[in-house]
Amino acid sequence: MTQPLLPDSPFPPPARPDGDFHDTLAQTLEKAPYLLVSLALHGLAALLLAGLAFLRPEPEAAVEIRMAVAPPPPEIVEPPPPPPESAQPETEEPVLVEADLPEDPEPLLAEDDAPDFAAGPDLRAETFAPIGLGPGGGGGGVRAGRPHGRGGGSPTEKAVAAALKWLHDHQAPEGFWDCDEFMY
């Protein structure tokens, strides 16, 4: 039984036992020139890469830069400050000057008909006396030991009266205070 050969087959016919290896190789090479072209191209590429690796120019010697460190500047020793002078500063003796003051000063509080509520008895003295603290009560706390007077005296009352007068003068008819002309 013989196998039919295809006329344009790139493959060689199967090896025959009576044929020689060299004959079979020669027949294969005759029918496959692309194999030789591929081997030649691969060889050329290998030569180019070897040339790049072995034939590159030698690098220039690196320039060595040496610097000398400048010595530190000498320390400047400043002389110690001179000792402070031991002379005593001259002090002026105070001179007493007598002022011309009137003999009878004017009272600072204006006399008016306003009742003095601070002068009345303490209405809470008997109603809020805690048990055990004695008559009049008033144990410790924030205001312990302070006088029970109301107000700061005549200068304070005069300032409060002036402030209330200012508010009265500047109150608008609608009931609010405006500061349009508050400097007079």
Coordinates of C-alpha atoms in Angstrom, one line a residue:
M1 CA 0.0 0.0 0.0
T2 CA 1.4 3.2 -1.0
Q3 CA 0.3 6.4 0.3
P4 CA -0.5 9.1 -2.3
L5 CA 1.7 12.2 -2.1
L6 CA 0.2 15.6 -2.2
P7 CA 1.9 17.5 -5.0
D8 CA 2.4 20.8 -3.1
S9 CA 2.9 19.5 0.4
P10 CA 5.7 21.4 2.3
F11 CA 6.3 18.3 4.4
P12 CA 8.8 15.7 3.3
P13 CA 7.5 12.2 2.7
P14 CA 7.8 9.8 5.6
A15 CA 11.3 8.4 6.0
R16 CA 11.9 5.1 4.4
P17 CA 13.9 2.5 6.2
D18 CA 16.2 2.0 3.3
G19 CA 17.0 5.8 3.0
D20 CA 19.9 7.6 4.5
F21 CA 19.5 10.3 7.1
H22 CA 21.6 12.8 5.1
D23 CA 19.4 12.2 2.1
T24 CA 16.3 12.9 4.1
L25 CA 17.8 16.1 5.5
A26 CA 18.8 17.3 2.1
Q27 CA 15.4 16.8 0.7
T28 CA 13.9 18.7 3.7
L29 CA 16.3 21.6 3.1
E30 CA 15.4 21.8 -0.5
K31 CA 11.8 22.1 0.3
A32 CA 12.2 24.6 3.2
P33 CA 14.5 27.6 2.3
Y34 CA 12.6 29.7 5.0
L35 CA 14.4 27.7 7.7
L36 CA 17.8 28.9 6.4
V37 CA 16.6 32.5 6.2
S38 CA 15.4 32.3 9.8
L39 CA 18.7 30.9 11.1
A40 CA 20.6 33.6 9.2
L41 CA 18.4 36.4 10.7
H42 CA 18.8 34.9 14.2
G43 CA 22.5 34.7 13.9
L44 CA 22.7 38.3 12.7
A45 CA 20.6 39.5 15.6
A46 CA 22.9 37.5 18.0
L47 CA 26.0 39.2 16.5
L48 CA 24.5 42.7 16.8
L49 CA 23.6 42.1 20.5
A50 CA 27.1 40.7 21.2
G51 CA 28.6 43.7 19.5
L52 CA 26.6 46.1 21.6
A53 CA 27.7 44.3 24.8
F54 CA 31.4 43.9 24.0
L55 CA 32.2 46.8 21.7
R56 CA 30.8 49.7 23.7
P57 CA 33.2 52.5 24.4
E58 CA 34.9 52.7 27.7
P59 CA 33.4 55.3 30.1
E60 CA 35.5 58.3 30.8
A61 CA 37.2 58.3 34.2
A62 CA 35.2 60.1 36.7
V63 CA 36.6 63.4 37.8
E64 CA 37.4 63.3 41.4
I65 CA 36.7 66.5 43.3
R66 CA 38.4 67.1 46.5
M67 CA 37.6 70.0 48.8
A68 CA 39.5 71.1 51.9
V69 CA 37.4 72.2 54.8
A70 CA 38.3 75.7 55.9
P71 CA 39.3 75.9 59.5
P72 CA 36.7 77.5 61.8
P73 CA 37.3 81.1 62.6
P74 CA 38.9 81.8 65.9
E75 CA 36.6 82.5 68.7
I76 CA 36.4 86.2 69.7
V77 CA 36.6 86.5 73.4
E78 CA 35.0 89.7 74.5
P79 CA 36.2 91.3 77.7
P80 CA 33.9 91.1 80.6
P81 CA 31.7 94.2 81.1
P82 CA 33.1 96.7 83.6
P83 CA 31.7 96.4 87.1
P84 CA 28.8 98.8 87.8
E85 CA 29.7 102.0 89.5
S86 CA 29.2 101.8 93.2
A87 CA 28.2 105.4 93.5
Q88 CA 24.9 105.9 95.2
P89 CA 22.3 107.7 93.0
E90 CA 21.3 111.0 94.4
T91 CA 17.8 111.0 95.8
E92 CA 15.9 114.2 96.1
E93 CA 14.3 115.0 99.4
P94 CA 10.6 115.3 99.2
V95 CA 9.3 118.8 99.7
L96 CA 6.0 119.3 101.4
V97 CA 3.8 121.9 99.8
E98 CA 0.7 123.0 101.6
A99 CA -2.4 123.3 99.6
D100 CA -5.0 126.0 100.0
L101 CA -8.2 124.1 100.9
P102 CA -11.4 125.6 102.1
E103 CA -12.2 125.1 105.8
D104 CA -15.7 123.8 105.3
P105 CA -16.0 121.4 102.3
E106 CA -19.3 121.2 100.5
P107 CA -21.4 118.1 101.0
L108 CA -21.2 115.8 98.0
L109 CA -24.8 114.5 98.2
A110 CA -27.5 116.9 97.1
E111 CA -30.4 117.2 99.5
D112 CA -33.6 116.0 97.9
D113 CA -36.9 114.6 99.1
A114 CA -36.0 111.0 98.1
P115 CA -36.6 108.5 100.9
D116 CA -33.6 106.6 102.1
F117 CA -34.5 102.9 102.0
A118 CA -31.1 101.8 103.1
A119 CA -31.6 103.4 106.6
G120 CA -34.7 101.4 107.4
P121 CA -34.7 98.2 109.4
D122 CA -33.8 94.9 107.7
L123 CA -37.2 93.4 106.9
R124 CA -35.8 89.9 106.3
A125 CA -34.0 89.7 109.6
E126 CA -36.8 87.8 111.4
T127 CA -38.4 85.9 108.6
F128 CA -35.3 84.2 107.1
A129 CA -33.5 83.4 110.4
P130 CA -32.3 79.8 110.2
I131 CA -32.7 77.8 113.3
G132 CA -29.6 77.4 115.5
L133 CA -27.8 80.5 114.3
G134 CA -29.1 82.9 116.9
P135 CA -31.4 85.9 116.6
G136 CA -31.1 87.7 113.3
G137 CA -29.8 84.7 111.5
G138 CA -27.4 85.1 108.7
G139 CA -24.9 82.3 108.8
G140 CA -21.9 82.0 106.5
G141 CA -22.1 82.3 102.8
V142 CA -20.9 84.8 100.2
R143 CA -21.9 87.9 102.1
A144 CA -21.0 86.9 105.6
G145 CA -19.3 89.6 107.7
R146 CA -20.1 92.4 105.3
P147 CA -22.0 95.5 106.3
H148 CA -25.7 95.5 105.5
G149 CA -25.8 99.0 104.1
R150 CA -27.2 99.5 100.6
G151 CA -25.2 101.7 98.2
G152 CA -21.7 103.0 98.1
G153 CA -22.2 106.4 99.7
S154 CA -22.7 109.9 98.4
P155 CA -20.3 109.7 95.3
T156 CA -22.0 106.6 94.1
E157 CA -25.5 108.0 94.6
K158 CA -24.5 111.2 92.7
A159 CA -23.2 109.1 89.7
V160 CA -26.4 106.9 89.7
A161 CA -28.6 110.1 89.7
A162 CA -26.6 111.5 86.8
A163 CA -27.0 108.3 84.8
L164 CA -30.8 108.2 85.4
K165 CA -31.1 111.8 84.3
W166 CA -29.1 111.0 81.1
L167 CA -31.5 108.1 80.4
H168 CA -34.5 110.3 81.0
D169 CA -33.2 113.0 78.6
H170 CA -32.5 110.5 75.8
Q171 CA -35.6 108.4 76.0
A172 CA -37.6 108.6 72.8
P173 CA -41.4 109.1 72.8
E174 CA -41.8 105.5 71.7
G175 CA -40.2 104.2 74.9
F176 CA -36.7 103.2 73.7
W177 CA -33.4 105.0 74.1
D178 CA -31.5 106.3 71.1
C179 CA -27.9 107.4 71.0
D180 CA -28.1 109.9 68.1
E181 CA -26.8 112.8 70.2
F182 CA -25.6 111.2 73.3
M183 CA -22.6 113.5 73.9
Y184 CA -24.6 116.5 75.2

